[in-house]
Each structure stands twice: as structure tokens, then as C-alpha cells.
PDB file of C-alpha atoms in Angstrom:
ATOM      1  CA  MET A   1     -41.353  24.586  -3.684  1.00 48.00           C
ATOM      2  CA  ASN A   2     -41.590  21.188  -1.825  1.00 56.00           C
ATOM      3  CA  LYS A   3     -39.717  20.920   1.589  1.00 56.00           C
ATOM      4  CA  SER A   4     -37.245  18.332  -0.033  1.00 52.00           C
ATOM      5  CA  THR A   5     -36.238  20.750  -2.602  1.00 56.00           C
ATOM      6  CA  ALA A   6     -35.656  23.493  -0.423  1.00 62.00           C
ATOM      7  CA  ARG A   7     -33.453  21.495   1.646  1.00 58.00           C
ATOM      8  CA  LEU A   8     -31.585  20.581  -1.517  1.00 56.00           C
ATOM      9  CA  ASP A   9     -31.077  24.414  -2.407  1.00 64.00           C
ATOM     10  CA  ALA A  10     -29.860  24.859   1.162  1.00 70.00           C
ATOM     11  CA  THR A  11     -27.281  22.190   0.582  1.00 70.00           C
ATOM     12  CA  PHE A  12     -26.358  23.473  -2.649  1.00 66.00           C
ATOM     13  CA  SER A  13     -25.598  26.938  -1.516  1.00 75.00           C
ATOM     14  CA  ALA A  14     -24.145  25.785   1.797  1.00 80.00           C
ATOM     15  CA  LEU A  15     -21.380  23.686  -0.392  1.00 74.00           C
ATOM     16  CA  ALA A  16     -20.708  26.582  -2.884  1.00 73.00           C
ATOM     17  CA  ASP A  17     -18.490  28.539  -0.326  1.00 78.00           C
ATOM     18  CA  PRO A  18     -15.094  27.588   0.157  1.00 75.00           C
ATOM     19  CA  THR A  19     -14.824  28.624   3.716  1.00 81.00           C
ATOM     20  CA  ARG A  20     -17.744  26.349   4.419  1.00 84.00           C
ATOM     21  CA  ARG A  21     -16.200  23.410   2.712  1.00 77.00           C
ATOM     22  CA  ALA A  22     -13.113  24.334   4.797  1.00 77.00           C
ATOM     23  CA  ILE A  23     -14.944  24.087   8.006  1.00 83.00           C
ATOM     24  CA  LEU A  24     -16.596  20.746   6.868  1.00 80.00           C
ATOM     25  CA  ALA A  25     -12.927  19.369   5.933  1.00 74.00           C
ATOM     26  CA  ARG A  26     -11.823  20.501   9.588  1.00 77.00           C
ATOM     27  CA  LEU A  27     -14.783  18.668  11.247  1.00 80.00           C
ATOM     28  CA  THR A  28     -13.606  15.577   9.579  1.00 72.00           C
ATOM     29  CA  ALA A  29     -10.872  15.587  12.102  1.00 70.00           C
ATOM     30  CA  GLY A  30     -13.183  15.552  15.025  1.00 77.00           C
ATOM     31  CA  GLU A  31     -15.749  17.774  16.512  1.00 85.00           C
ATOM     32  CA  ALA A  32     -14.672  21.345  17.346  1.00 88.00           C
ATOM     33  CA  SER A  33     -16.305  24.423  19.335  1.00 88.00           C
ATOM     34  CA  VAL A  34     -16.863  28.066  17.427  1.00 88.00           C
ATOM     35  CA  THR A  35     -13.573  29.239  19.270  1.00 86.00           C
ATOM     36  CA  GLU A  36     -11.531  26.349  17.870  1.00 84.00           C
ATOM     37  CA  LEU A  37     -12.923  26.899  14.361  1.00 85.00           C
ATOM     38  CA  ALA A  38     -12.268  30.549  14.295  1.00 83.00           C
ATOM     39  CA  LYS A  39      -8.418  30.299  15.211  1.00 79.00           C
ATOM     40  CA  PRO A  40      -7.105  28.423  12.216  1.00 74.00           C
ATOM     41  CA  PHE A  41      -9.678  30.263   9.488  1.00 75.00           C
ATOM     42  CA  ASP A  42      -8.596  33.708  10.796  1.00 78.00           C
ATOM     43  CA  LEU A  43     -12.103  34.606  11.037  1.00 82.00           C
ATOM     44  CA  SER A  44     -14.205  36.486  13.919  1.00 87.00           C
ATOM     45  CA  GLN A  45     -16.359  34.242  15.710  1.00 87.00           C
ATOM     46  CA  PRO A  46     -19.510  35.995  14.344  1.00 90.00           C
ATOM     47  CA  ALA A  47     -18.352  35.417  10.770  1.00 91.00           C
ATOM     48  CA  ILE A  48     -17.938  31.511  11.691  1.00 90.00           C
ATOM     49  CA  SER A  49     -21.411  31.338  13.493  1.00 91.00           C
ATOM     50  CA  LYS A  50     -22.783  32.682  10.310  1.00 93.00           C
ATOM     51  CA  HIS A  51     -21.353  29.795   8.219  1.00 92.00           C
ATOM     52  CA  LEU A  52     -22.123  27.184  10.700  1.00 92.00           C
ATOM     53  CA  LYS A  53     -25.948  28.134  10.815  1.00 92.00           C
ATOM     54  CA  VAL A  54     -25.721  27.951   6.968  1.00 90.00           C
ATOM     55  CA  LEU A  55     -24.258  24.562   7.221  1.00 89.00           C
ATOM     56  CA  GLU A  56     -26.452  23.428  10.030  1.00 88.00           C
ATOM     57  CA  ARG A  57     -29.811  24.547   7.927  1.00 85.00           C
ATOM     58  CA  ALA A  58     -28.199  22.610   4.993  1.00 81.00           C
ATOM     59  CA  GLY A  59     -28.161  19.477   7.431  1.00 80.00           C
ATOM     60  CA  LEU A  60     -24.543  19.304   6.971  1.00 84.00           C
ATOM     61  CA  ILE A  61     -23.379  19.547  10.752  1.00 89.00           C
ATOM     62  CA  SER A  62     -25.106  19.558  13.923  1.00 89.00           C
ATOM     63  CA  ARG A  63     -24.269  21.269  17.104  1.00 89.00           C
ATOM     64  CA  GLY A  64     -23.998  19.496  20.619  1.00 84.00           C
ATOM     65  CA  ARG A  65     -26.442  20.437  23.198  1.00 78.00           C
ATOM     66  CA  ASP A  66     -23.700  21.563  25.799  1.00 72.00           C
ATOM     67  CA  ALA A  67     -25.030  25.234  26.231  1.00 70.00           C
ATOM     68  CA  GLN A  68     -21.530  26.626  26.537  1.00 73.00           C
ATOM     69  CA  ARG A  69     -19.485  25.201  24.181  1.00 77.00           C
ATOM     70  CA  ARG A  70     -22.100  23.636  21.534  1.00 85.00           C
ATOM     71  CA  PRO A  71     -19.820  21.589  19.631  1.00 88.00           C
ATOM     72  CA  CYS A  72     -20.244  21.254  15.935  1.00 89.00           C
ATOM     73  CA  ARG A  73     -19.810  17.888  13.947  1.00 86.00           C
ATOM     74  CA  ILE A  74     -20.186  16.886  10.688  1.00 81.00           C
ATOM     75  CA  GLU A  75     -22.873  14.669   9.741  1.00 78.00           C
ATOM     76  CA  GLY A  76     -22.801  11.453   7.671  1.00 66.00           C
ATOM     77  CA  PRO A  77     -23.378  12.635   3.865  1.00 64.00           C
ATOM     78  CA  ALA A  78     -20.995  15.737   4.316  1.00 60.00           C
ATOM     79  CA  LEU A  79     -18.577  13.660   5.794  1.00 60.00           C
ATOM     80  CA  GLY A  80     -18.753  11.327   2.503  1.00 62.00           C
ATOM     81  CA  GLU A  81     -18.501  14.263   0.162  1.00 58.00           C
ATOM     82  CA  VAL A  82     -15.647  16.055   1.861  1.00 56.00           C
ATOM     83  CA  THR A  83     -13.892  12.305   1.485  1.00 62.00           C
ATOM     84  CA  ARG A  84     -15.053  12.364  -2.274  1.00 64.00           C
ATOM     85  CA  TRP A  85     -12.826  15.567  -2.960  1.00 62.00           C
ATOM     86  CA  LEU A  86     -10.085  14.114  -1.695  1.00 67.00           C
ATOM     87  CA  GLU A  87     -10.670  10.851  -3.656  1.00 72.00           C
ATOM     88  CA  ARG A  88     -10.930  13.125  -6.783  1.00 73.00           C
ATOM     89  CA  TYR A  89      -7.769  14.998  -6.190  1.00 78.00           C
ATOM     90  CA  ARG A  90      -6.111  11.579  -5.171  1.00 81.00           C
ATOM     91  CA  GLU A  91      -7.295  10.447  -8.999  1.00 85.00           C
ATOM     92  CA  PHE A  92      -5.437  13.130 -10.685  1.00 88.00           C
ATOM     93  CA  TRP A  93      -2.306  12.563  -8.808  1.00 91.00           C
ATOM     94  CA  ASP A  94      -2.652   8.556  -9.098  1.00 92.00           C
ATOM     95  CA  GLU A  95      -3.353   8.967 -12.903  1.00 94.00           C
ATOM     96  CA  SER A  96      -0.515  11.404 -13.382  1.00 95.00           C
ATOM     97  CA  PHE A  97       2.094   9.246 -11.509  1.00 96.00           C
ATOM     98  CA  ASP A  98       1.113   6.298 -13.420  1.00 96.00           C
ATOM     99  CA  ARG A  99       1.844   7.939 -16.527  1.00 97.00           C
ATOM    100  CA  LEU A 100       4.963   9.209 -14.913  1.00 97.00           C
ATOM    101  CA  ASP A 101       6.148   5.831 -14.079  1.00 97.00           C
ATOM    102  CA  ASP A 102       5.717   5.102 -18.226  1.00 97.00           C
ATOM    103  CA  VAL A 103       7.868   8.406 -18.958  1.00 97.00           C
ATOM    104  CA  LEU A 104      10.548   7.333 -16.552  1.00 97.00           C
ATOM    105  CA  ALA A 105      10.607   3.441 -17.740  1.00 97.00           C
ATOM    106  CA  GLU A 106      11.226   4.862 -21.218  1.00 96.00           C
ATOM    107  CA  LEU A 107      14.006   7.229 -19.970  1.00 96.00           C
ATOM    108  CA  LYS A 108      15.539   4.474 -18.000  1.00 94.00           C
ATOM    109  CA  GLY A 109      15.757   2.052 -21.004  1.00 91.00           C
ATOM    110  CA  LYS A 110      17.250   5.098 -23.064  1.00 87.00           C
ATOM    111  CA  GLN A 111      20.007   5.490 -20.572  1.00 81.00           C
ATOM    112  CA  GLY A 112      20.636   1.706 -20.424  1.00 71.00           C
ATOM    113  CA  LYS A 113      21.515   1.595 -24.245  1.00 60.00           C
TER     114      LYS A 113
ATOM    115  CA  MET B   1      11.087  -5.282  -0.715  1.00 60.00           C
ATOM    116  CA  THR B   2      10.321  -2.476  -3.490  1.00 68.00           C
ATOM    117  CA  PRO B   3       8.151   0.344  -1.989  1.00 76.00           C
ATOM    118  CA  MET B   4       4.457   0.496  -3.119  1.00 77.00           C
ATOM    119  CA  LYS B   5       3.891   2.558  -5.821  1.00 83.00           C
ATOM    120  CA  ARG B   6       0.713   4.030  -3.840  1.00 85.00           C
ATOM    121  CA  THR B   7       0.249   7.677  -3.707  1.00 87.00           C
ATOM    122  CA  LYS B   8      -0.479   9.024  -0.507  1.00 84.00           C
ATOM    123  CA  ILE B   9      -2.212  12.124   0.063  1.00 80.00           C
ATOM    124  CA  VAL B  10      -2.286  14.037   3.817  1.00 77.00           C
ATOM    125  CA  ALA B  11      -4.590  17.199   3.800  1.00 69.00           C
ATOM    126  CA  ASP B  12      -3.550  18.683   7.180  1.00 68.00           C
ATOM    127  CA  PRO B  13      -6.834  19.096   9.316  1.00 59.00           C
ATOM    128  CA  VAL B  14      -5.714  22.483  10.861  1.00 63.00           C
ATOM    129  CA  GLU B  15      -2.987  23.853   8.656  1.00 72.00           C
ATOM    130  CA  PRO B  16      -3.504  24.666   4.892  1.00 78.00           C
ATOM    131  CA  THR B  17      -1.095  22.140   3.774  1.00 83.00           C
ATOM    132  CA  ILE B  18      -1.077  18.767   1.721  1.00 84.00           C
ATOM    133  CA  LEU B  19       1.621  16.325   1.414  1.00 88.00           C
ATOM    134  CA  ILE B  20       1.642  14.205  -1.626  1.00 91.00           C
ATOM    135  CA  THR B  21       4.104  11.175  -1.759  1.00 93.00           C
ATOM    136  CA  ARG B  22       4.847   8.412  -4.192  1.00 94.00           C
ATOM    137  CA  TRP B  23       7.579   6.019  -4.860  1.00 95.00           C
ATOM    138  CA  PHE B  24       8.942   5.778  -8.376  1.00 95.00           C
ATOM    139  CA  ASP B  25      11.622   2.752  -9.813  1.00 94.00           C
ATOM    140  CA  ALA B  26      13.901   5.367 -11.260  1.00 95.00           C
ATOM    141  CA  PRO B  27      16.738   7.382  -9.811  1.00 95.00           C
ATOM    142  CA  PRO B  28      16.220  11.004  -8.728  1.00 96.00           C
ATOM    143  CA  ASN B  29      17.831  12.286 -11.721  1.00 96.00           C
ATOM    144  CA  LEU B  30      15.293  10.878 -14.102  1.00 96.00           C
ATOM    145  CA  VAL B  31      12.517  11.932 -11.813  1.00 96.00           C
ATOM    146  CA  PHE B  32      13.888  15.400 -11.670  1.00 96.00           C
ATOM    147  CA  GLU B  33      14.268  15.507 -15.572  1.00 95.00           C
ATOM    148  CA  ALA B  34      10.695  14.290 -16.049  1.00 96.00           C
ATOM    149  CA  ALA B  35       9.304  17.173 -13.825  1.00 96.00           C
ATOM    150  CA  SER B  36      11.556  19.810 -15.711  1.00 96.00           C
ATOM    151  CA  ARG B  37      11.341  19.314 -19.156  1.00 96.00           C
ATOM    152  CA  PRO B  38       8.126  20.554 -20.939  1.00 97.00           C
ATOM    153  CA  GLU B  39       8.366  17.643 -23.523  1.00 96.00           C
ATOM    154  CA  LEU B  40       8.107  14.927 -20.782  1.00 96.00           C
ATOM    155  CA  ILE B  41       6.092  16.823 -18.253  1.00 96.00           C
ATOM    156  CA  LYS B  42       3.332  17.276 -21.086  1.00 95.00           C
ATOM    157  CA  ARG B  43       2.846  13.332 -21.614  1.00 95.00           C
ATOM    158  CA  TRP B  44       2.076  12.636 -17.675  1.00 96.00           C
ATOM    159  CA  TRP B  45       0.761  15.882 -15.983  1.00 95.00           C
ATOM    160  CA  GLY B  46      -2.990  15.335 -15.736  1.00 91.00           C
ATOM    161  CA  ILE B  47      -5.326  12.388 -16.013  1.00 88.00           C
ATOM    162  CA  ARG B  48      -5.269  10.653 -19.406  1.00 89.00           C
ATOM    163  CA  ALA B  49      -8.309  12.107 -20.726  1.00 90.00           C
ATOM    164  CA  GLN B  50      -7.176  15.486 -20.607  1.00 90.00           C
ATOM    165  CA  GLN B  51      -4.814  16.865 -22.984  1.00 93.00           C
ATOM    166  CA  MET B  52      -1.901  19.340 -21.940  1.00 95.00           C
ATOM    167  CA  ILE B  53      -2.331  21.986 -24.979  1.00 96.00           C
ATOM    168  CA  VAL B  54      -0.003  24.438 -23.264  1.00 97.00           C
ATOM    169  CA  CYS B  55       3.291  23.773 -21.447  1.00 97.00           C
ATOM    170  CA  GLU B  56       5.714  26.765 -20.919  1.00 98.00           C
ATOM    171  CA  VAL B  57       8.318  26.008 -18.785  1.00 98.00           C
ATOM    172  CA  ASP B  58      11.353  28.653 -18.391  1.00 98.00           C
ATOM    173  CA  HIS B  59      13.122  26.299 -15.835  1.00 97.00           C
ATOM    174  CA  ARG B  60      15.275  28.975 -13.889  1.00 97.00           C
ATOM    175  CA  VAL B  61      14.768  30.832 -10.865  1.00 98.00           C
ATOM    176  CA  GLY B  62      12.426  33.463 -11.165  1.00 98.00           C
ATOM    177  CA  GLY B  63      11.419  31.956 -14.667  1.00 98.00           C
ATOM    178  CA  ARG B  64       7.707  31.189 -15.033  1.00 98.00           C
ATOM    179  CA  TRP B  65       5.771  28.201 -15.743  1.00 98.00           C
ATOM    180  CA  ARG B  66       2.099  27.438 -17.245  1.00 98.00           C
ATOM    181  CA  PHE B  67       0.220  24.712 -18.000  1.00 96.00           C
ATOM    182  CA  VAL B  68      -3.084  24.263 -19.459  1.00 96.00           C
ATOM    183  CA  LEU B  69      -5.257  20.819 -19.393  1.00 93.00           C
ATOM    184  CA  ARG B  70      -8.297  20.371 -22.083  1.00 92.00           C
ATOM    185  CA  SER B  71     -10.545  17.791 -20.766  1.00 88.00           C
ATOM    186  CA  PRO B  72     -12.784  15.906 -23.596  1.00 87.00           C
ATOM    187  CA  ASP B  73     -15.888  18.218 -23.000  1.00 87.00           C
ATOM    188  CA  GLY B  74     -13.703  21.164 -24.088  1.00 89.00           C
ATOM    189  CA  ARG B  75     -13.032  22.596 -20.649  1.00 87.00           C
ATOM    190  CA  GLU B  76     -10.035  24.367 -20.288  1.00 90.00           C
ATOM    191  CA  ASP B  77      -7.878  24.425 -16.907  1.00 87.00           C
ATOM    192  CA  GLY B  78      -5.052  26.667 -16.297  1.00 92.00           C
ATOM    193  CA  PHE B  79      -2.203  26.800 -13.853  1.00 94.00           C
ATOM    194  CA  ARG B  80       0.717  29.135 -13.763  1.00 96.00           C
ATOM    195  CA  GLY B  81       3.484  29.984 -11.267  1.00 97.00           C
ATOM    196  CA  VAL B  82       7.042  31.169 -10.809  1.00 98.00           C
ATOM    197  CA  TYR B  83       9.983  28.999  -9.928  1.00 98.00           C
ATOM    198  CA  LYS B  84      11.536  29.979  -6.650  1.00 98.00           C
ATOM    199  CA  GLU B  85      14.454  27.281  -6.031  1.00 98.00           C
ATOM    200  CA  ILE B  86      15.971  24.884  -8.457  1.00 98.00           C
ATOM    201  CA  VAL B  87      18.453  22.237  -6.883  1.00 98.00           C
ATOM    202  CA  PRO B  88      18.858  19.767  -9.729  1.00 97.00           C
ATOM    203  CA  ASN B  89      18.072  16.145  -8.608  1.00 97.00           C
ATOM    204  CA  LEU B  90      17.092  17.312  -5.355  1.00 98.00           C
ATOM    205  CA  ARG B  91      14.638  19.860  -4.979  1.00 98.00           C
ATOM    206  CA  LEU B  92      12.051  22.146  -6.961  1.00 97.00           C
ATOM    207  CA  ILE B  93      10.277  25.215  -5.067  1.00 98.00           C
ATOM    208  CA  GLN B  94       7.623  27.063  -7.027  1.00 97.00           C
ATOM    209  CA  THR B  95       4.486  28.984  -6.733  1.00 96.00           C
ATOM    210  CA  CYS B  96       1.318  27.747  -8.150  1.00 93.00           C
ATOM    211  CA  ILE B  97      -1.962  29.407  -9.131  1.00 90.00           C
ATOM    212  CA  TYR B  98      -5.057  27.874 -10.651  1.00 84.00           C
ATOM    213  CA  GLU B  99      -6.199  30.334 -12.742  1.00 84.00           C
ATOM    214  CA  PRO B 100      -9.901  30.801 -11.792  1.00 76.00           C
ATOM    215  CA  PHE B 101      -8.604  31.581  -8.149  1.00 75.00           C
ATOM    216  CA  PRO B 102      -5.652  34.194  -9.104  1.00 81.00           C
ATOM    217  CA  ASP B 103      -5.629  35.215  -5.617  1.00 78.00           C
ATOM    218  CA  LEU B 104      -5.058  31.944  -4.079  1.00 79.00           C
ATOM    219  CA  GLU B 105      -1.448  31.134  -4.532  1.00 89.00           C
ATOM    220  CA  ALA B 106       0.176  28.293  -3.028  1.00 92.00           C
ATOM    221  CA  ILE B 107       3.608  27.311  -2.828  1.00 96.00           C
ATOM    222  CA  GLU B 108       5.122  23.868  -3.551  1.00 96.00           C
ATOM    223  CA  THR B 109       8.045  21.985  -2.475  1.00 97.00           C
ATOM    224  CA  VAL B 110       8.965  19.021  -4.315  1.00 97.00           C
ATOM    225  CA  ASN B 111      11.902  16.826  -2.956  1.00 98.00           C
ATOM    226  CA  PHE B 112      13.486  13.964  -5.212  1.00 97.00           C
ATOM    227  CA  ILE B 113      14.591  11.607  -2.410  1.00 98.00           C
ATOM    228  CA  ALA B 114      17.076   8.604  -3.217  1.00 97.00           C
ATOM    229  CA  ASP B 115      14.719   5.558  -1.419  1.00 96.00           C
ATOM    230  CA  ASN B 116      15.338   1.853  -2.219  1.00 94.00           C
ATOM    231  CA  GLY B 117      17.031   2.174  -5.510  1.00 94.00           C
ATOM    232  CA  GLY B 118      14.496   4.597  -6.613  1.00 95.00           C
ATOM    233  CA  THR B 119      12.938   7.962  -5.542  1.00 96.00           C
ATOM    234  CA  ARG B 120      10.451   8.891  -3.388  1.00 96.00           C
ATOM    235  CA  LEU B 121       8.717  11.866  -4.645  1.00 96.00           C
ATOM    236  CA  GLU B 122       7.371  14.318  -2.006  1.00 96.00           C
ATOM    237  CA  VAL B 123       5.167  17.347  -2.900  1.00 94.00           C
ATOM    238  CA  PHE B 124       4.468  19.407  -0.150  1.00 95.00           C
ATOM    239  CA  VAL B 125       1.712  22.176  -0.957  1.00 91.00           C
ATOM    240  CA  ARG B 126       1.298  25.193   1.418  1.00 92.00           C
ATOM    241  CA  HIS B 127      -1.564  27.636   0.911  1.00 87.00           C
ATOM    242  CA  THR B 128      -2.221  31.132   2.889  1.00 82.00           C
ATOM    243  CA  THR B 129      -5.748  30.177   4.070  1.00 75.00           C
ATOM    244  CA  MET B 130      -7.622  26.790   4.612  1.00 68.00           C
ATOM    245  CA  GLN B 131      -9.939  28.440   2.216  1.00 65.00           C
ATOM    246  CA  GLY B 132      -7.411  28.436  -0.416  1.00 70.00           C
ATOM    247  CA  ARG B 133      -6.145  24.889   0.271  1.00 72.00           C
ATOM    248  CA  ASP B 134     -10.132  23.712   0.072  1.00 66.00           C
ATOM    249  CA  ALA B 135     -10.503  25.423  -3.080  1.00 65.00           C
ATOM    250  CA  HIS B 136      -7.476  24.013  -4.639  1.00 66.00           C
ATOM    251  CA  LEU B 137      -8.485  20.257  -3.338  1.00 66.00           C
ATOM    252  CA  GLY B 138     -12.294  20.936  -4.015  1.00 59.00           C
ATOM    253  CA  ALA B 139     -12.618  22.671  -7.052  1.00 48.00           C
ATOM    254  CA  ALA B 140      -9.513  22.481  -9.135  1.00 40.00           C
ATOM    255  CA  PHE B 141      -9.866  19.151 -10.767  1.00 37.00           C
ATOM    256  CA  GLU B 142     -13.427  18.631 -11.782  1.00 41.00           C
ATOM    257  CA  GLU B 143     -16.603  19.849 -12.650  1.00 40.00           C
ATOM    258  CA  MET B 144     -18.236  21.036  -9.160  1.00 40.00           C
ATOM    259  CA  HIS B 145     -21.717  20.490 -10.604  1.00 37.00           C
ATOM    260  CA  THR B 146     -21.238  16.933 -11.547  1.00 43.00           C
ATOM    261  CA  ARG B 147     -20.397  16.262  -7.688  1.00 44.00           C
ATOM    262  CA  LEU B 148     -22.795  18.252  -6.214  1.00 43.00           C
ATOM    263  CA  ALA B 149     -25.561  16.742  -8.237  1.00 41.00           C
ATOM    264  CA  GLU B 150     -24.242  13.166  -6.959  1.00 46.00           C
ATOM    265  CA  LEU B 151     -24.506  14.379  -3.671  1.00 45.00           C
ATOM    266  CA  LEU B 152     -27.576  15.947  -3.790  1.00 42.00           C
ATOM    267  CA  VAL B 153     -29.236  12.419  -4.680  1.00 43.00           C
ATOM    268  CA  THR B 154     -27.725  11.120  -1.286  1.00 45.00           C
ATOM    269  CA  LEU B 155     -28.882  13.898   0.483  1.00 43.00           C
ATOM    270  CA  ASP B 156     -32.490  13.869  -0.891  1.00 42.00           C
ATOM    271  CA  ASP B 157     -33.327  10.599   1.285  1.00 41.00           C
ATOM    272  CA  THR B 158     -31.344  12.384   4.513  1.00 46.00           C
ATOM    273  CA  ALA B 159     -33.434  15.595   3.671  1.00 43.00           C
ATOM    274  CA  ARG B 160     -36.741  13.320   3.751  1.00 44.00           C
ATOM    275  CA  SER B 161     -35.954  11.629   6.989  1.00 47.00           C
ATOM    276  CA  SER B 162     -34.789  14.803   8.812  1.00 47.00           C
ATOM    277  CA  ASP B 163     -37.663  17.102   8.062  1.00 45.00           C
ATOM    278  CA  ARG B 164     -38.812  16.679  11.374  1.00 43.00           C
ATOM    279  CA  ALA B 165     -35.827  18.426  12.699  1.00 45.00           C
ATOM    280  CA  ASP B 166     -36.709  21.318   9.993  1.00 45.00           C
ATOM    281  CA  ALA B 167     -40.159  21.473  11.509  1.00 45.00           C
ATOM    282  CA  ARG B 168     -38.939  22.128  14.939  1.00 43.00           C
ATOM    283  CA  ALA B 169     -36.403  24.700  13.853  1.00 40.00           C
TER     284      ALA B 169
END
């Protein structure tokens, strides 16, 4: 297995976990320390650290050099992916609501008669 | 000026909530009707390519609802829940479970607000955890693998350029 394929495997399994996807979603709002991440997720710091290691290995996040805090930030391609989840969710509602416009126009027409 | 018919979606970065807002050119009673009667719901809930093959609605407090969408590739996605509060033409509160994740129950509050001669529809979704919310956002409406495949193509280039970092680790 070449290095690139190994990296892709790491990315694939990193993203397969909902907690890690949620951590990425949180990091789209700005960088955060382990303590700051642990709180809203209701997970222990070691549990969060474990997820962060997986994300870091997959190249989805990077950690700051500040030895105390080591803030995590999302890396470019991962940010794009998180945005894309929202886009697909938006597509679902956009299209549903466009169809609802048609149903409502019909209901209004019936009511007007 | 008539408000824009644009869907606004806000996923809170810290709280496990999603707020979806959209304006409709029809009074609240009609939007409420379209969101309550199964024969109308099945005409709009879901993207055009999907067909709603199950639309069960027991529209009373404590009553159950269940929708199943079938995609062109034959994939079927089920959603279900229970109506918690029904205030005609004003508000619906219901639980919602996406069936592949039966433990992740969300509460949806739907408000029908009279606005500029039409209705502003607000759907406020509250999950119990960020993980639950994210599963709902990320996995509910599409084939995970297609998206990952697209991402992997992008990341392939990034991986090459950051192999240096791997060597250091």
C-alpha cells in the first residue's frame, strides 16, 4: 500500500465516526482547545484527545504549538467537506420547499374559487 | 417588498440545534394544512427524485407519523415520530427519528408565523447531542460513500503535498 492510499484510508475512517464529524463541524466556528471541545460533547478529555489524534493523522485538523493549550483548527479540505454536508441538507429543504410553493399555489387557487 | 423565498439554515456551532427558515406566499392556515394532511405532505416532502412511498399521519397529540422516501436507485429512507403539540395554524411540535439511527431522537418545533402577507416557516430541530445532530445533518439525506469518494479525490492532492508531515510523525 502506498503512502497516499494509506492516507486516504485514514481520512475515510476518521470521517466515518459521527463524533469526529461533529468535532469538525464545531471547528468550522473557530479553533478550540481540548477542554473547550470536551464540554459541549459531554465526553472526557482523554476521549476527545483520542478522536483528535485520529483527525490529525488523517490531515483533517492541525494542532497549535502552544504547549499548554494546543488549539485545534480545521484544515482546508475538511472545512469544505463540512460545508458540503450543509449544502446537501440545504438541497433537501430547498427542493422540498419549492415543491411546497406549488402545493400552496394550488391550495390558494382552490380557496379563491 | 415581498421577502425572498430563500431557505436559511443555521447549525449552531455549540448547541446541538438546527434552525431552518423559509417564507411562503400563502397564509399560515394553508401552510399548516400542507404540513398536516398526508395527501399534501407526500407531494412536497423530499427532493423531486425521491418518491414518498409511505406517509402515515395520525395528526393528534400522541399520534404517530412515519414517512418513507424511495430514491431512484431503490434506496429507502424511513423517518418517524410522535406529535407532541398541535396548535392549528400556529405550531407543531413533534419528535423525529431517522430510522437508521433509532437512538437519535430529535425534537422539532415548527412555527407558522404570519409575515408580509404570507408565512414565515421556522423549523427548529433540537438533538440531545452534537453527535446526534451531526448524524442527522451528515448522513440522513444522501449516500455517504458518494460524498466521501468526492472528498478523497480532493484530499489525494493534499495528502501528496503533506507527506512531509507524515514522515516527521
